[in-house]
Amino acid sequence: MDNLEQIKKAVEIEVKYKYININGKTRSFSSFICSELRKEIKKTKNPKWQVLLEHFEQYQMDTLPQRKKSLERLVSVIKSETGEKQVEKRSEVLSLKSDVMYLKGIGSKIAYILNKLGIYTVSDLLYYFPRKHVDYSTRTRIRDLIPDETTTVFGTITSVQAFTTKNNLGVVKVRIKDSTGSISLNFFSSKSSKFTLERMKAQFPKGSGIMVSGTVKLNSYDGMLTLDKPAYSIMDDEILNSSNLNLARIVPIYPLSENLNIKTLRKAIFNTIQLFKNDIETILPQNIIEKYQLLEKKEALEQIHFPNDNEALQKARFSLVFEELFLIQLRLALMREENNKNLSSIPLEIKKDGLVMRFIDGLPFELTGAQKKAVKEILNDLNSSNPMQRLLQGDVGSGKTVVACIMLLAAIENGYQAAIMAPTEILAQQHYNNLINWLTPLGLKVELLIGSIRKKQRTISETNLRNGQAHIAVGTHALIQDSVDFANLGAVVIDEQHRFGVKQRLALRKKSQNPQILTMTATPIPRTLAITMNGDLDLTIIDELPKGRKPIITEMVNSRRQIANLIRREVDAGRQAYIVYPLIEESETLSAKAATIEKEKWQNEIFPDYKIGLLHGKLKNDEKDEVMEKFKNKEYDILVSTTVVEVGVDVPNATVIVIENAERFGLSQLHQLRGRVGRSDLQSYCLLSSSTKSQETRARLNIMTETNDGFVIAEQDLQIRGPGEFLGTRQSGLPDMLIADIVNDSKILELARAEAIDFVKNNNINDFPLLKDAKGLNFNSDLFGAG
Ligand code: ADP
Ligand code: MG
């Protein structure tokens, strides 16, 4: 490579900035790498660079884990092609890090195909896990064969016939028998020339033993059992050879690409395991291995590919999944320990007749059990010298705001200021109104900081916060601007945290020495996902709605009349309704237009007698607030809106939400929208309007009609869309997983997490070099460094 130093530097910067495809002076990181790779391909014609080029052409569109992987590959190929190449070629010194190309039975041609599957090194090959296994290990007597079962039969060839069907298909029919009966095997060939058929026939010498594995079929016209296209092996040479990888055992099935023969792959993996078995070290601490009866690593790898039996396979999988999840959780636990080491906080105490207690006593309702539990956990955290870093998850309408308010009060009670940050002005305004209502009677001063506030008012607010006159700041990201300073900020609440980037969270944190931080989200991320992504945060879940809430009745509709009737009935009873339109092609402008047109239609054609408000993203902030305020004050009966109302808006008197083109929304988003109603003890309704004919889409929407439980919906959404889509791929922050399945391995995840936390508490990672070096723990440290 000509510009090696420049490339190394670019890679280091890209890694430092966490794979954002950073822009250089003239172009992005990936386009720089692509052009360097093209030069190299022209020069050397080495297929290695070709595969890399394909990866980096994709880079811009890739998820972060994929990007990270591409970078790792780039680095490893650069290393092997420019440095240690000469040494590595000699097979005596092959190591787990060697290029697969140098393995026996794999040349540059197969290596190229493997590279495309992401297999570059010997170790990659060992970690190329089977997609599934097929059990050919059970040997059956012919008499006991059952249609549709996959079995292995041993027999003797009694006759072989070849013929051609009407459609010119060549068929070879082999009849075999054992001591209990006989059965036919059918083999087919698209070439029906006499020559081909003779050659096929010759593979089945009459009288020789044969072992066959396949699925038993019942032939519909003669009622005979057959095996079509079974795997087979003539016995003389192979029957006693237990290392036959394709037959009479539990056989691994791999994700393949074209041109890659599964037998070749099996053999390569099998040989590699045998060759490197003794280089594979067990990474997990011995006490964990014993506690969970995990297999040693080399055994786990061997058994995941070529299990002795089903039990061994399950054990191998458990061991590998455990290790993978443990490593992820260990990294998170170490991060948290590191955080705590550098931070300490003064424990906050709650007095019997202090603000917190007076606030709780003065509430017009009693906290739900889940709210009480959350409050207890939060107050517990606050009362320690480790700053709180907790994520509060609660379904829409579960009452997170009250809990957040209690946390703010705990700080104030101890002489600190507190802040709450919301993602939108509407939400900030709403929190502000709540806090004013709740806290003014307690003699507290609350300031609102949002972009649309006038400069003069803003300066006053900032002054009050700086000199400690004000107790609480509520705002949008306007809160984190440099001009905002606190006298003594002690606690921070971040609402709908997934709407903020890490940077914004850190910026808010920097406004004080070591504030206690509570982040909140109404996006019910299944616990498994939450602790994998946010493992550095503690997790509290509010899984109970306030008493008296009636489940929202959800229905799929496609008639306007039906919608109009329900709205009319509710509005005439003094209630209000939302009608929501989806974002059109990611364009606020188009969506705003569409919503405007629809509003006019509703107004002119259907509800001339009602007052209808319009809310969309193109309105100025104070216009939005005005609309929301009017809706809240019942000056509008109906609010036609784009998805701006999605998060957090709280108008308890609204009892109907109509969601147009519901098929365009993900389930979790629909659930969020639905959460705009059902916020009091009134019966509420959600109408999903969709004209889609797709069975699949209707089935998906149907889930909404069946449950009101956000966590159930999130689980389903996760099942349907997979973690990447579910979280929005770009910023998913999910670690790459080779074998663990975040949806189905949640039990193992909990175990691994508990062990990782325990490990960090009781050990020093430096005493466990293997663990410390394990994949994923130290990727960022030194890419081009030794090893
Ligand atoms: P979310 O968790 O979606 O942010 P909110 O905090 O906005 O929910 O609460 C929804 C509504 O429920 C608010 O009107 C709030 O005052 C009310 N609420 C909160 N807790 C309770 C409770 N324990 N009993 C009755 N109503 C409650
Ligand atoms: Mg809320």
PDB file of C-alpha atoms in Angstrom, residues 114 117 119 124-134 245-246 250-257 260-271 273 301-307:
ATOM      1  CA  LEU A 114     -15.065 -17.158   2.680  1.00  0.00           C
ATOM      2  CA  LEU A 117     -18.951 -14.339   4.250  1.00  0.00           C
ATOM      3  CA  ILE A 119     -14.352 -15.169   7.352  1.00  0.00           C
ATOM      4  CA  ASP A 124     -13.216 -16.383  12.099  1.00  0.00           C
ATOM      5  CA  LEU A 125     -13.726 -19.821  10.636  1.00  0.00           C
ATOM      6  CA  LEU A 126     -14.033 -21.406  14.071  1.00  0.00           C
ATOM      7  CA  TYR A 127     -16.561 -18.746  15.009  1.00  0.00           C
ATOM      8  CA  TYR A 128     -18.633 -19.269  11.887  1.00  0.00           C
ATOM      9  CA  PHE A 129     -21.424 -20.936  13.770  1.00  0.00           C
ATOM     10  CA  PRO A 130     -23.934 -23.319  12.220  1.00  0.00           C
ATOM     11  CA  ARG A 131     -27.333 -21.848  11.481  1.00  0.00           C
ATOM     12  CA  LYS A 132     -28.880 -25.073  12.662  1.00  0.00           C
ATOM     13  CA  HIS A 133     -28.207 -28.771  12.882  1.00  0.00           C
ATOM     14  CA  VAL A 134     -29.878 -31.710  11.283  1.00  0.00           C
ATOM     15  CA  LEU A 245     -18.952 -35.314   8.757  1.00  0.00           C
ATOM     16  CA  ASN A 246     -21.983 -35.481   6.574  1.00  0.00           C
ATOM     17  CA  ILE A 250     -25.838 -34.413  14.057  1.00  0.00           C
ATOM     18  CA  VAL A 251     -24.739 -32.443  11.047  1.00  0.00           C
ATOM     19  CA  PRO A 252     -24.124 -28.699  11.067  1.00  0.00           C
ATOM     20  CA  ILE A 253     -25.851 -26.528   8.481  1.00  0.00           C
ATOM     21  CA  TYR A 254     -24.075 -23.241   7.759  1.00  0.00           C
ATOM     22  CA  PRO A 255     -25.226 -20.027   6.202  1.00  0.00           C
ATOM     23  CA  LEU A 256     -23.745 -20.442   2.739  1.00  0.00           C
ATOM     24  CA  SER A 257     -23.163 -18.437  -0.304  1.00  0.00           C
ATOM     25  CA  LEU A 260     -19.408 -22.741  -1.505  1.00  0.00           C
ATOM     26  CA  ASN A 261     -19.950 -26.424  -1.042  1.00  0.00           C
ATOM     27  CA  ILE A 262     -21.218 -27.292   2.388  1.00  0.00           C
ATOM     28  CA  LYS A 263     -19.072 -30.399   2.508  1.00  0.00           C
ATOM     29  CA  THR A 264     -15.974 -28.359   1.806  1.00  0.00           C
ATOM     30  CA  LEU A 265     -16.880 -25.943   4.531  1.00  0.00           C
ATOM     31  CA  ARG A 266     -17.617 -28.687   7.041  1.00  0.00           C
ATOM     32  CA  LYS A 267     -14.375 -30.368   6.319  1.00  0.00           C
ATOM     33  CA  ALA A 268     -12.410 -27.139   6.603  1.00  0.00           C
ATOM     34  CA  ILE A 269     -13.987 -26.334   9.933  1.00  0.00           C
ATOM     35  CA  PHE A 270     -13.531 -29.866  11.193  1.00  0.00           C
ATOM     36  CA  ASN A 271      -9.849 -29.923  10.251  1.00  0.00           C
ATOM     37  CA  ILE A 273     -10.785 -27.511  15.037  1.00  0.00           C
ATOM     38  CA  LEU A 301     -16.406 -24.830  19.873  1.00  0.00           C
ATOM     39  CA  GLU A 302     -15.997 -28.425  18.787  1.00  0.00           C
ATOM     40  CA  GLN A 303     -19.430 -29.431  19.987  1.00  0.00           C
ATOM     41  CA  ILE A 304     -21.241 -26.440  18.504  1.00  0.00           C
ATOM     42  CA  HIS A 305     -19.985 -27.525  15.098  1.00  0.00           C
ATOM     43  CA  PHE A 306     -19.952 -31.280  15.442  1.00  0.00           C
ATOM     44  CA  PRO A 307     -21.968 -32.255  18.485  1.00  0.00           C
TER      45      PRO A 307
END
